[in-house]
Every structure is written in structure tokens, then in C-alpha cells.
């Protein structure tokens, strides 16, 4: 059977996945994609501006097409269907035969018909190509207008804000998100969005767009007022791409869209339509979940399951728009006959919550949540499963009183059939089954059930169900540090800090057993350093350090160590550089310039280390902590000091940051980058902390990584003044130091954080855990108690005498042999050692 | 006097070894790692890490894994049993052990 799929978007690809899983024998599947890219995640499109790449957003699992045998043709647009001959013609003039045809053409952005709607620097917000064009325009714009204050319009406003533009939203209706929220909710939402610096203009009817006086465009409204901006994005709703159906006399819905029956068949039984292009009972569905459901139904029906039927879809949504929670469930506007509502408004905290209940008060029909959507999961399950409401339903949305627990809905109250993930139609029973099959982390649950893998809104509930199921089975998640301590690193950190524990012996006696090992000793030493910041080689602490921290150098494979003086921001004076060169020459050290903008010297024997460092300290250098799980370098570009594009003094800031955080012990090494403009020459977005200068201050990016698993850093906050920037970095670093696992870089820590970037923002920007003062104070303590470890080490005779190769002999290690290579010395290989001997 | 009384070679004072750590001694051209672990127990093994050929085992962290008293190589973190010299991860990389004693605060090792 020849199957052609027209459209390779989210729903088209879901159909292919379903079909592949069903394993239809003899199926020959060709999919035509109009865009140059294979299916990608349009739900998270705005993350493109927060650092995600097209690859990050791709939905096609590596190897999917070779494994399925399906043929994907990109850049191939279907222009005509011949239903009698059962063929599809493409724009390239090719004619392809089909037995079954699936239309997954999606929708197109609606652009209001008005003069000037096609001027340069005006865009729609639909594809990655659109976003790339917006980004290019954003680089030469200062302000932007989004036409449309709906869900997509606000997403788009976030994108413009991320691009650093003064952002306006223009909406025809009297409120934002008119479909999902009511007047009161819309008012709160508006307040929140405006507080973020986005200007909202409602009840504006645009009549034309022309040249502006202060900016590229002027948008003129019917009331005679106008608004000027450099770029315009239309995001005023979507329309189904049903033109192929119309041209071929397939039935269409009353409001457009290709009419389909319960099996997703069009009026031609050999043609299916799914997703945003389809109209079921005259209804269009602009969300991904119903589209996915149609894809599943169409695939199963096509594979011969005659009973597979689409039965409509729940249009509840929960999303976070610029950090503002907005959720809408079921009958949000209270249109059911006889229904009643409960509302809670907090104009101080800007929270609005409403529930709509049935006339008899027994069932929940709908809800609107703005500003805080914590109850979404509970309310949605109550509405979907018809769970009986408590006697006083208002307590579902009222803030919890003193010591009174909110009437929640534990996972136990849900039936096994309850749909938990609506995007991928995963039930509670399937999640429980995955746990039974051995899944014990949210990552594993996502991988085997796909629950939470699309919009992520259900992840908290999925996690609860997973944990409850694990508890029911008597399983525990063992995150113990090692056999000596039945605690995670985070728990141990807390015990040490709160219990004011300062020695390993004390820690072992109170919370551990045995003698310790090469896992827990350095971990404890690192936590002691983060909390108390005593000299790491003082007394018992020295015995906890692994070789790198004990000898304050990185051990090399022949047992020698590296010497890395700190060069803050990559800045070094000519005299400093000469001194480093002289030391390297004197001790015969292999010398290499590193990616961290400093100079590494290799090949020092232990007994040479204090002598070398004495000379470096005399020349004004300090330890570079290249050996520690601690701040390494703050890389910078030249910045405004010399660069003709530089917006701010990146070197100056880098030097200041490096001095502030040098010596901070952490779960793993930490790297910073500071760029003086968006050209990003310091590659700050590949660092744990990245700072980029803007016209209005500094943008702070976090949790990036190069190395083994590159990860783009994400924007934590924009346009900060320096004091705020430093305060935020203090909080971020100390929160990471407190909560990460051992040897967990910020990037993997971020991936493991439940709630992701939003959670991080809530803790660090909104102080939802009430921790910020403490985090800042703790960091200030570390800053105030900094000492150069090498300076302390060389001036302490007890420490200094440990730097010898043999305890009973002055001679150097005869096993360390070097050979010459490219004018320097490098460790001899085994065969070279043998030849020399 | 017994016929085969071992020859004890002096290494250092017990106070020269920080509790929980080790030192390296050069004894008759051999590199010997001497460790002082809990309750001042002393152990001596080869200092050369068989996997890398580097003279580094005395610089490893000590502790216990189950019933084994161990030192972890600072290079590849493989563990050596201090009592037997066995490399727990790869027995083919095991090292030899040496008798060690402390007398009047003086640590000495026998190579016999």
C-alpha cells in the first residue's frame, strides 16, 4: 500500500511514529515537507531565542527514517491532488501515486488585510525560518510590535523581549488571551505582563501601516492614535491550510478546515486529514494534543482498526508566558447552563483564580488561573474524571490558612485510566506500568511513555505518580553518596552547614560509618570549603583532599603536576608574562596557552612546586585553582576598551567577577565568559555563567557547557545593572553549590532540576524559597575569607615539608623522564623510557 | 636471635605521616608507599601504579570499601587493598606488600 503524507510538522511526524510502531506490512510511505527542515517542536519555538538551536527543537529521533524505511522529502510542496487517478503533484512537477493520502498541512498565520502589512521588517511567527528572519531584524531594531494578544502573540512578545527590543502588544479585543481567560483574569495578566516592561494596547483596530517618524513603521489605529516601532510581527491567530481540499471538492467545515469524520477521514474515504488543517464537527483544534490524538486515530484506522475513533479533545491549557502562569480548564467562561463560579482575586500579588462548578455544586466544569497555576493538575484531573468536589470547593483555590493543608488530590485518588499527559495520551496506569518495568527517574518515564515529553506541563503530576508508585512497591531511590553516608550530597551539605560540622571525623561519627573513601572525603572537604572556607591543607582537611588539591596542581600521567597562575579575565602584563616565561624556562616546564585565556605550565615535580610558586607569587601571581572543583577562568573579549563594536567593558567586568569568585569550591569546576556585545566573542553562552553586554546593561546566561556534552546557556535575566548582576550570580552559584550532586556541572544539574529554568527563576528572581538573603550572605562569607592557597602553603613550614618525592631521601623521582618535542619537554612514553634505560 | 629476622629499613617518624595519608620511601632503589590509617595502623605497598607506571600510590586517598582497607590511585582511581596489594578492579594490576612496623615512634619497612 502506498501512503503519502502531506506535511511534516508535529502532527505529521506523530502520524509517522504511530504508523511505524503499528508496523503495517507492505506500507510504502512517503512524506512531503514544505519546509527545509524536518519536523520540529513548534510548542517551544520561542526557546529558539533563549538559546535552543534547530537541532535541539527537532522531533525526529536519530535514525528514525532509516529504521522505518519511510521516505522524507523536504522542500517538496504538494500543489495538486488528482483524486480519480489517486496521485499527488509537487511543485517540482513530480507526480506520486497513492492508495491512501494523509493531509497534515497544518495552518498558516492570519495576517489582517490592511495597507502596509507586507512592508520590510514585518513578519509572521510560525516557522524557524520566520524566527531567523526576526532575529536578523531584531539586531537592527530597537522596538517591536506584536499584533495579537492571544497565546501565540504573548509567546511572540517574549521572543521580542529576549531579543532586547522595547516590546508592544496590540490587541483588538478588550483583554489579553480572550479565548482562555475572562475579564478579571485578563486584567491581572495584563498587569503582570506590563510589569515586565511590555506595553499592552487593547481595543485597538489597526487601519494601516506606513513610514514612522521615530522608528521604521507607524501603525495607525481607527481612533486616530498611532504607535511606532522598528519591526512588526503578526500573530493574530491561525487559519487551516485547507486549500488542497477546497481545490479538489473535499468537504470543508463551517469555519474552514478539511471536514473529517470520527476516523479522521475526509469526504473521500482514501484521504485522511489530521491536526490544525482538519475540522471535526466544524471544530478546529489549534493545540498539539488533539492533533496528536488525530494522528493516532488516523494511523490505527488506516492500519485496519475500524473502531479507532476521535471523540473530541480537552482544550485545557497551562503555560508560562514571560514567567507568568496562565491556565484555563474546560468551561472557563462559565457558559454551561446553571453553573456557578467561585473567584479569588489578590491584586497585591496579582493572582486570579476562578472555578466553575455545576449547578448542583458536585462537579468541576472549568477554571481560570492567572499568576499562579499550582492547582492546575488537581483541578484538571477533577474536571476530566468527574471527581466529586469537596463540600467547600472554594478552598481548592484559596491560599492555605494557618497549618491547614489544601484539599489536594493525591495520585491515589485518580483512576488508572486518568489521562495524565494529554499531549501524548499517557494514563496513570501506563506510568505505573513503566515503574513496574524498572523506570525510577522522570527521564526514564519520559523515554518509555513519552509522558511529559512535549509541553512538560504534567511533569509535576507524573513525578508524583512515579514516586507514589515506587513507594507502593517499596522501592526507594538511592542517591546515597557512598557506602559511608546514607545521604545525597545536598543532604550532607545541609547537615554540615546547619550542624556547624567542621571535621570529617565529626561528620563520620554523627552521620556516617566506616573510614570514608575517595568519594566522600573530597566531597566533604569541598562542602567544608564552601561553608567555612578554611585553608584546604590545614590539619585534618589535608587528608581529605585528593592528589590535585593536596599538591595544589593537576596530576599528570607521569606523576608530575601542572602550574597555572591566575590571569583574571585573561589579562596579563608584559612583565607578568615575562616572569611566567622565566619560571617556565628555569624549571624546564612545558608551556601552553589554554582555551581559558591563561598559560599552563606542565611537568613540575612535587618538590619543585613550592619553589616555582614562590617565584610566581613574588611576581604578583596567585593560584589559578586549575586543580580544584572551583572557579577556573572568566574568559572575556576585548570589549568597549578597544573593540569598535564593544558595548561595555567586558574585560573590566571579567576581572572583577574572577576576583570575586576565585577560590569558591563547588561540586565541579565552574567557567565564566563575558562578552562585550552580542557578537559573543567570549563564547559566554557555552559557559556555566555567561554575561553579555547590551545597550541597557548585562544579560545573564546560565548553565551552558562546552566539552563532552555541549549545551547552550539560557537567559536567566536581562538588562541588569552590575550590582544586580553580581547579586544574581551570588545566588545562582551558591544555590548550585548547595544542591548539585558531586561532580555535576551546572548544565547537568539544570537538566535534572524539576521545573527547569522556570523553577530556577522562581527561586533566584522571585525568591519563592525565601533563600536569597542567605545565599548572598554565604557567598559574601566565601568572598571575604578568600586566601591564595599557594601563598598560605609556601609560608607554612608544616605544609611545605609535605612537598617532597621521598620522605627519606632528597633526590628527585628517577622514574620521571622527559624527551624533547617541538622545542619543549614532554613526558617520555613507555617505549622511550625503555630505550633511554 | 632468630635465623631470619627481617632487615628493617628506617623510613621516618610516625609524626611525619599525616593520619589518613601516605608517604613514599626510597628503599634500596624501590619506591615504597607507607600509609598511616585509622588507629595508627601502618601498611606498606609498592608506590608504582602498575597501570600508569607512575610513582604515585602514596598520594592516593585511603579508606574502606566494605571489609577492604584501600587506597585509590590518584590517576585512575582504581583501588588497592592495603593488606594484600590486590587491585580490586583489575587483579592483574595488583602490587606487592611489605611488612611495616613502628618502634619508639620510628617507622621502618622490611623488603624481605
mmCIF file with all atom_site columns, N, CA, C and O in Angstrom, chain B residues 61-94:
data_model
loop_
_atom_site.group_PDB
_atom_site.id
_atom_site.type_symbol
_atom_site.label_atom_id
_atom_site.label_alt_id
_atom_site.label_comp_id
_atom_site.label_asym_id
_atom_site.label_entity_id
_atom_site.label_seq_id
_atom_site.pdbx_PDB_ins_code
_atom_site.Cartn_x
_atom_site.Cartn_y
_atom_site.Cartn_z
_atom_site.occupancy
_atom_site.B_iso_or_equiv
_atom_site.pdbx_formal_charge
_atom_site.auth_seq_id
_atom_site.auth_comp_id
_atom_site.auth_asym_id
_atom_site.auth_atom_id
_atom_site.pdbx_PDB_model_num
ATOM 1   N N  . UNK B 1 61 ? 43.925 8.601  48.090 1.00 0.00 ? 61 UNK B N  1
ATOM 2   C CA . UNK B 1 61 ? 43.083 8.723  49.283 1.00 0.00 ? 61 UNK B CA 1
ATOM 3   C C  . UNK B 1 61 ? 42.841 7.331  49.866 1.00 0.00 ? 61 UNK B C  1
ATOM 4   O O  . UNK B 1 61 ? 42.589 6.372  49.138 1.00 0.00 ? 61 UNK B O  1
ATOM 5   N N  . UNK B 1 62 ? 42.898 7.246  51.208 1.00 0.00 ? 62 UNK B N  1
ATOM 6   C CA . UNK B 1 62 ? 42.677 5.959  51.862 1.00 0.00 ? 62 UNK B CA 1
ATOM 7   C C  . UNK B 1 62 ? 41.251 5.871  52.392 1.00 0.00 ? 62 UNK B C  1
ATOM 8   O O  . UNK B 1 62 ? 40.557 6.881  52.509 1.00 0.00 ? 62 UNK B O  1
ATOM 9   N N  . UNK B 1 63 ? 40.845 4.645  52.712 1.00 0.00 ? 63 UNK B N  1
ATOM 10  C CA . UNK B 1 63 ? 39.509 4.459  53.266 1.00 0.00 ? 63 UNK B CA 1
ATOM 11  C C  . UNK B 1 63 ? 39.173 2.994  53.272 1.00 0.00 ? 63 UNK B C  1
ATOM 12  O O  . UNK B 1 63 ? 40.074 2.141  53.210 1.00 0.00 ? 63 UNK B O  1
ATOM 13  N N  . UNK B 1 64 ? 37.875 2.706  53.347 1.00 0.00 ? 64 UNK B N  1
ATOM 14  C CA . UNK B 1 64 ? 37.482 1.309  53.249 1.00 0.00 ? 64 UNK B CA 1
ATOM 15  C C  . UNK B 1 64 ? 36.375 1.121  52.235 1.00 0.00 ? 64 UNK B C  1
ATOM 16  O O  . UNK B 1 64 ? 35.534 2.000  52.042 1.00 0.00 ? 64 UNK B O  1
ATOM 17  N N  . UNK B 1 65 ? 36.404 -0.003 51.537 1.00 0.00 ? 65 UNK B N  1
ATOM 18  C CA . UNK B 1 65 ? 35.292 -0.419 50.682 1.00 0.00 ? 65 UNK B CA 1
ATOM 19  C C  . UNK B 1 65 ? 34.851 -1.754 51.254 1.00 0.00 ? 65 UNK B C  1
ATOM 20  O O  . UNK B 1 65 ? 35.566 -2.753 51.140 1.00 0.00 ? 65 UNK B O  1
ATOM 21  N N  . UNK B 1 66 ? 33.710 -1.775 51.940 1.00 0.00 ? 66 UNK B N  1
ATOM 22  C CA . UNK B 1 66 ? 33.307 -2.982 52.638 1.00 0.00 ? 66 UNK B CA 1
ATOM 23  C C  . UNK B 1 66 ? 34.392 -3.348 53.646 1.00 0.00 ? 66 UNK B C  1
ATOM 24  O O  . UNK B 1 66 ? 34.818 -2.510 54.439 1.00 0.00 ? 66 UNK B O  1
ATOM 25  N N  . UNK B 1 67 ? 34.876 -4.583 53.577 1.00 0.00 ? 67 UNK B N  1
ATOM 26  C CA . UNK B 1 67 ? 35.888 -5.037 54.533 1.00 0.00 ? 67 UNK B CA 1
ATOM 27  C C  . UNK B 1 67 ? 37.307 -4.698 54.095 1.00 0.00 ? 67 UNK B C  1
ATOM 28  O O  . UNK B 1 67 ? 38.258 -4.946 54.821 1.00 0.00 ? 67 UNK B O  1
ATOM 29  N N  . UNK B 1 68 ? 37.466 -4.209 52.876 1.00 0.00 ? 68 UNK B N  1
ATOM 30  C CA . UNK B 1 68 ? 38.807 -3.918 52.382 1.00 0.00 ? 68 UNK B CA 1
ATOM 31  C C  . UNK B 1 68 ? 39.279 -2.561 52.859 1.00 0.00 ? 68 UNK B C  1
ATOM 32  O O  . UNK B 1 68 ? 38.574 -1.561 52.691 1.00 0.00 ? 68 UNK B O  1
ATOM 33  N N  . UNK B 1 69 ? 40.471 -2.511 53.427 1.00 0.00 ? 69 UNK B N  1
ATOM 34  C CA . UNK B 1 69 ? 41.122 -1.221 53.656 1.00 0.00 ? 69 UNK B CA 1
ATOM 35  C C  . UNK B 1 69 ? 41.827 -0.899 52.344 1.00 0.00 ? 69 UNK B C  1
ATOM 36  O O  . UNK B 1 69 ? 42.591 -1.731 51.840 1.00 0.00 ? 69 UNK B O  1
ATOM 37  N N  . UNK B 1 70 ? 41.594 0.291  51.796 1.00 0.00 ? 70 UNK B N  1
ATOM 38  C CA . UNK B 1 70 ? 42.084 0.537  50.445 1.00 0.00 ? 70 UNK B CA 1
ATOM 39  C C  . UNK B 1 70 ? 42.749 1.896  50.305 1.00 0.00 ? 70 UNK B C  1
ATOM 40  O O  . UNK B 1 70 ? 42.539 2.806  51.107 1.00 0.00 ? 70 UNK B O  1
ATOM 41  N N  . UNK B 1 71 ? 43.552 2.011  49.223 1.00 0.00 ? 71 UNK B N  1
ATOM 42  C CA . UNK B 1 71 ? 43.989 3.312  48.748 1.00 0.00 ? 71 UNK B CA 1
ATOM 43  C C  . UNK B 1 71 ? 43.537 3.394  47.290 1.00 0.00 ? 71 UNK B C  1
ATOM 44  O O  . UNK B 1 71 ? 43.559 2.394  46.572 1.00 0.00 ? 71 UNK B O  1
ATOM 45  N N  . UNK B 1 72 ? 43.065 4.591  46.884 1.00 0.00 ? 72 UNK B N  1
ATOM 46  C CA . UNK B 1 72 ? 42.633 4.779  45.490 1.00 0.00 ? 72 UNK B CA 1
ATOM 47  C C  . UNK B 1 72 ? 43.773 5.451  44.728 1.00 0.00 ? 72 UNK B C  1
ATOM 48  O O  . UNK B 1 72 ? 44.315 6.459  45.186 1.00 0.00 ? 72 UNK B O  1
ATOM 49  N N  . UNK B 1 73 ? 44.150 4.909  43.577 1.00 0.00 ? 73 UNK B N  1
ATOM 50  C CA . UNK B 1 73 ? 45.196 5.538  42.774 1.00 0.00 ? 73 UNK B CA 1
ATOM 51  C C  . UNK B 1 73 ? 44.761 6.950  42.400 1.00 0.00 ? 73 UNK B C  1
ATOM 52  O O  . UNK B 1 73 ? 43.624 7.158  41.975 1.00 0.00 ? 73 UNK B O  1
ATOM 53  N N  . UNK B 1 74 ? 45.643 7.934  42.574 1.00 0.00 ? 74 UNK B N  1
ATOM 54  C CA . UNK B 1 74 ? 45.243 9.305  42.230 1.00 0.00 ? 74 UNK B CA 1
ATOM 55  C C  . UNK B 1 74 ? 45.072 9.502  40.726 1.00 0.00 ? 74 UNK B C  1
ATOM 56  O O  . UNK B 1 74 ? 44.495 10.493 40.304 1.00 0.00 ? 74 UNK B O  1
ATOM 57  N N  . UNK B 1 75 ? 45.566 8.564  39.925 1.00 0.00 ? 75 UNK B N  1
ATOM 58  C CA . UNK B 1 75 ? 45.465 8.751  38.476 1.00 0.00 ? 75 UNK B CA 1
ATOM 59  C C  . UNK B 1 75 ? 44.166 8.184  37.910 1.00 0.00 ? 75 UNK B C  1
ATOM 60  O O  . UNK B 1 75 ? 43.397 8.889  37.274 1.00 0.00 ? 75 UNK B O  1
ATOM 61  N N  . UNK B 1 76 ? 43.914 6.893  38.151 1.00 0.00 ? 76 UNK B N  1
ATOM 62  C CA . UNK B 1 76 ? 42.727 6.286  37.538 1.00 0.00 ? 76 UNK B CA 1
ATOM 63  C C  . UNK B 1 76 ? 41.714 5.796  38.559 1.00 0.00 ? 76 UNK B C  1
ATOM 64  O O  . UNK B 1 76 ? 40.745 5.140  38.207 1.00 0.00 ? 76 UNK B O  1
ATOM 65  N N  . UNK B 1 77 ? 41.955 6.087  39.842 1.00 0.00 ? 77 UNK B N  1
ATOM 66  C CA . UNK B 1 77 ? 41.002 5.813  40.920 1.00 0.00 ? 77 UNK B CA 1
ATOM 67  C C  . UNK B 1 77 ? 40.749 4.321  41.156 1.00 0.00 ? 77 UNK B C  1
ATOM 68  O O  . UNK B 1 77 ? 39.759 3.970  41.787 1.00 0.00 ? 77 UNK B O  1
ATOM 69  N N  . UNK B 1 78 ? 41.594 3.443  40.605 1.00 0.00 ? 78 UNK B N  1
ATOM 70  C CA . UNK B 1 78 ? 41.425 2.027  40.936 1.00 0.00 ? 78 UNK B CA 1
ATOM 71  C C  . UNK B 1 78 ? 41.926 1.805  42.362 1.00 0.00 ? 78 UNK B C  1
ATOM 72  O O  . UNK B 1 78 ? 42.824 2.494  42.831 1.00 0.00 ? 78 UNK B O  1
ATOM 73  N N  . UNK B 1 79 ? 41.313 0.821  43.052 1.00 0.00 ? 79 UNK B N  1
ATOM 74  C CA . UNK B 1 79 ? 41.574 0.646  44.483 1.00 0.00 ? 79 UNK B CA 1
ATOM 75  C C  . UNK B 1 79 ? 42.513 -0.522 44.743 1.00 0.00 ? 79 UNK B C  1
ATOM 76  O O  . UNK B 1 79 ? 42.368 -1.586 44.142 1.00 0.00 ? 79 UNK B O  1
ATOM 77  N N  . UNK B 1 80 ? 43.449 -0.320 45.675 1.00 0.00 ? 80 UNK B N  1
ATOM 78  C CA . UNK B 1 80 ? 44.371 -1.377 46.084 1.00 0.00 ? 80 UNK B CA 1
ATOM 79  C C  . UNK B 1 80 ? 44.105 -1.724 47.536 1.00 0.00 ? 80 UNK B C  1
ATOM 80  O O  . UNK B 1 80 ? 44.015 -0.820 48.382 1.00 0.00 ? 80 UNK B O  1
ATOM 81  N N  . UNK B 1 81 ? 43.977 -3.021 47.806 1.00 0.00 ? 81 UNK B N  1
ATOM 82  C CA . UNK B 1 81 ? 43.804 -3.483 49.184 1.00 0.00 ? 81 UNK B CA 1
ATOM 83  C C  . UNK B 1 81 ? 45.128 -3.290 49.912 1.00 0.00 ? 81 UNK B C  1
ATOM 84  O O  . UNK B 1 81 ? 46.166 -3.810 49.481 1.00 0.00 ? 81 UNK B O  1
ATOM 85  N N  . UNK B 1 82 ? 45.107 -2.539 51.023 1.00 0.00 ? 82 UNK B N  1
ATOM 86  C CA . UNK B 1 82 ? 46.359 -2.232 51.719 1.00 0.00 ? 82 UNK B CA 1
ATOM 87  C C  . UNK B 1 82 ? 46.958 -3.475 52.379 1.00 0.00 ? 82 UNK B C  1
ATOM 88  O O  . UNK B 1 82 ? 48.161 -3.566 52.585 1.00 0.00 ? 82 UNK B O  1
ATOM 89  N N  . UNK B 1 83 ? 46.104 -4.460 52.712 1.00 0.00 ? 83 UNK B N  1
ATOM 90  C CA . UNK B 1 83 ? 46.626 -5.654 53.395 1.00 0.00 ? 83 UNK B CA 1
ATOM 91  C C  . UNK B 1 83 ? 47.248 -6.638 52.415 1.00 0.00 ? 83 UNK B C  1
ATOM 92  O O  . UNK B 1 83 ? 48.225 -7.298 52.715 1.00 0.00 ? 83 UNK B O  1
ATOM 93  N N  . UNK B 1 84 ? 46.652 -6.732 51.203 1.00 0.00 ? 84 UNK B N  1
ATOM 94  C CA . UNK B 1 84 ? 47.094 -7.782 50.272 1.00 0.00 ? 84 UNK B CA 1
ATOM 95  C C  . UNK B 1 84 ? 47.745 -7.230 49.005 1.00 0.00 ? 84 UNK B C  1
ATOM 96  O O  . UNK B 1 84 ? 48.370 -7.960 48.258 1.00 0.00 ? 84 UNK B O  1
ATOM 97  N N  . UNK B 1 85 ? 47.547 -5.929 48.718 1.00 0.00 ? 85 UNK B N  1
ATOM 98  C CA . UNK B 1 85 ? 48.078 -5.358 47.484 1.00 0.00 ? 85 UNK B CA 1
ATOM 99  C C  . UNK B 1 85 ? 47.212 -5.628 46.268 1.00 0.00 ? 85 UNK B C  1
ATOM 100 O O  . UNK B 1 85 ? 47.517 -5.183 45.159 1.00 0.00 ? 85 UNK B O  1
ATOM 101 N N  . UNK B 1 86 ? 46.101 -6.320 46.474 1.00 0.00 ? 86 UNK B N  1
ATOM 102 C CA . UNK B 1 86 ? 45.250 -6.672 45.335 1.00 0.00 ? 86 UNK B CA 1
ATOM 103 C C  . UNK B 1 86 ? 44.568 -5.428 44.759 1.00 0.00 ? 86 UNK B C  1
ATOM 104 O O  . UNK B 1 86 ? 44.049 -4.595 45.504 1.00 0.00 ? 86 UNK B O  1
ATOM 105 N N  . UNK B 1 87 ? 44.600 -5.316 43.440 1.00 0.00 ? 87 UNK B N  1
ATOM 106 C CA . UNK B 1 87 ? 43.827 -4.258 42.777 1.00 0.00 ? 87 UNK B CA 1
ATOM 107 C C  . UNK B 1 87 ? 42.411 -4.785 42.614 1.00 0.00 ? 87 UNK B C  1
ATOM 108 O O  . UNK B 1 87 ? 42.190 -5.779 41.914 1.00 0.00 ? 87 UNK B O  1
ATOM 109 N N  . UNK B 1 88 ? 41.436 -4.129 43.272 1.00 0.00 ? 88 UNK B N  1
ATOM 110 C CA . UNK B 1 88 ? 40.084 -4.684 43.315 1.00 0.00 ? 88 UNK B CA 1
ATOM 111 C C  . UNK B 1 88 ? 39.410 -4.656 41.944 1.00 0.00 ? 88 UNK B C  1
ATOM 112 O O  . UNK B 1 88 ? 38.630 -5.533 41.610 1.00 0.00 ? 88 UNK B O  1
ATOM 113 N N  . UNK B 1 89 ? 39.701 -3.659 41.138 1.00 0.00 ? 89 UNK B N  1
ATOM 114 C CA . UNK B 1 89 ? 39.041 -3.545 39.832 1.00 0.00 ? 89 UNK B CA 1
ATOM 115 C C  . UNK B 1 89 ? 39.684 -4.471 38.801 1.00 0.00 ? 89 UNK B C  1
ATOM 116 O O  . UNK B 1 89 ? 38.981 -5.021 37.950 1.00 0.00 ? 89 UNK B O  1
ATOM 117 N N  . UNK B 1 90 ? 41.019 -4.596 38.826 1.00 0.00 ? 90 UNK B N  1
ATOM 118 C CA . UNK B 1 90 ? 41.696 -5.455 37.855 1.00 0.00 ? 90 UNK B CA 1
ATOM 119 C C  . UNK B 1 90 ? 42.871 -6.140 38.550 1.00 0.00 ? 90 UNK B C  1
ATOM 120 O O  . UNK B 1 90 ? 43.947 -5.547 38.674 1.00 0.00 ? 90 UNK B O  1
ATOM 121 N N  . UNK B 1 91 ? 42.639 -7.382 39.027 1.00 0.00 ? 91 UNK B N  1
ATOM 122 C CA . UNK B 1 91 ? 43.648 -8.094 39.838 1.00 0.00 ? 91 UNK B CA 1
ATOM 123 C C  . UNK B 1 91 ? 44.997 -8.224 39.132 1.00 0.00 ? 91 UNK B C  1
ATOM 124 O O  . UNK B 1 91 ? 46.029 -8.353 39.802 1.00 0.00 ? 91 UNK B O  1
ATOM 125 N N  . UNK B 1 92 ? 45.004 -8.141 37.785 1.00 0.00 ? 92 UNK B N  1
ATOM 126 C CA . UNK B 1 92 ? 46.297 -8.257 37.098 1.00 0.00 ? 92 UNK B CA 1
ATOM 127 C C  . UNK B 1 92 ? 47.186 -7.044 37.383 1.00 0.00 ? 92 UNK B C  1
ATOM 128 O O  . UNK B 1 92 ? 48.374 -7.068 37.110 1.00 0.00 ? 92 UNK B O  1
ATOM 129 N N  . UNK B 1 93 ? 46.609 -5.988 37.907 1.00 0.00 ? 93 UNK B N  1
ATOM 130 C CA . UNK B 1 93 ? 47.379 -4.794 38.249 1.00 0.00 ? 93 UNK B CA 1
ATOM 131 C C  . UNK B 1 93 ? 47.719 -4.732 39.742 1.00 0.00 ? 93 UNK B C  1
ATOM 132 O O  . UNK B 1 93 ? 47.973 -3.660 40.274 1.00 0.00 ? 93 UNK B O  1
ATOM 133 N N  . UNK B 1 94 ? 47.699 -5.871 40.432 1.00 0.00 ? 94 UNK B N  1
ATOM 134 C CA . UNK B 1 94 ? 47.969 -5.864 41.874 1.00 0.00 ? 94 UNK B CA 1
ATOM 135 C C  . UNK B 1 94 ? 49.428 -5.508 42.151 1.00 0.00 ? 94 UNK B C  1
ATOM 136 O O  . UNK B 1 94 ? 50.288 -5.630 41.276 1.00 0.00 ? 94 UNK B O  1
#
